[in-house]
Amino acid sequence: MLQTPDEVRLFLEDLCTPAEIEAMVDRWRVAQLLEQGLSYRDIRELTQVSVTTIGRVARYMEMGSGGYRTVLDRVGSKS
């Protein structure tokens, strides 16, 4: 039902705590860096995200429901 990026942002700000939003931002950044082929070590140095989180994102990118792949593909097609 949300129709614009601003509506999504406002909804997520009301729904999530700042820590939850930060965690989502971190995971999305990790997914982008994994897509670029960076190593876990390089991603850790760039983002300060734990190796456990990096591994979890990588696992979901490989064996999840396809959400990361859908958005990565769509973002890639716009660049």
Short mmCIF file of C-alpha atoms in Angstrom, two decimals, residues 27 30-31 34-35 40 43 51-64 68:
data_model
loop_
_atom_site.label_atom_id
_atom_site.label_comp_id
_atom_site.label_asym_id
_atom_site.label_seq_id
_atom_site.Cartn_x
_atom_site.Cartn_y
_atom_site.Cartn_z
CA ARG A 27 22.91 -5.88 6.04
CA VAL A 30 27.03 -6.00 3.19
CA ALA A 31 24.88 -7.49 0.42
CA LEU A 34 29.34 -9.17 -1.41
CA GLU A 35 27.76 -8.63 -4.82
CA TYR A 40 34.54 -11.00 4.28
CA ILE A 43 33.76 -5.97 4.18
CA VAL A 51 31.87 -11.65 10.30
CA THR A 52 28.85 -13.57 11.64
CA THR A 53 26.48 -11.01 10.12
CA ILE A 54 28.42 -10.99 6.85
CA GLY A 55 28.17 -14.78 6.71
CA ARG A 56 24.45 -14.66 7.48
CA VAL A 57 23.83 -12.17 4.67
CA ALA A 58 25.90 -14.30 2.28
CA ARG A 59 23.92 -17.40 3.24
CA TYR A 60 20.59 -15.66 2.65
CA MET A 61 21.83 -14.30 -0.66
CA GLU A 62 22.67 -17.86 -1.68
CA MET A 63 19.86 -19.88 -0.12
CA GLY A 64 17.22 -17.40 1.01
CA TYR A 68 18.33 -9.68 -1.80
#
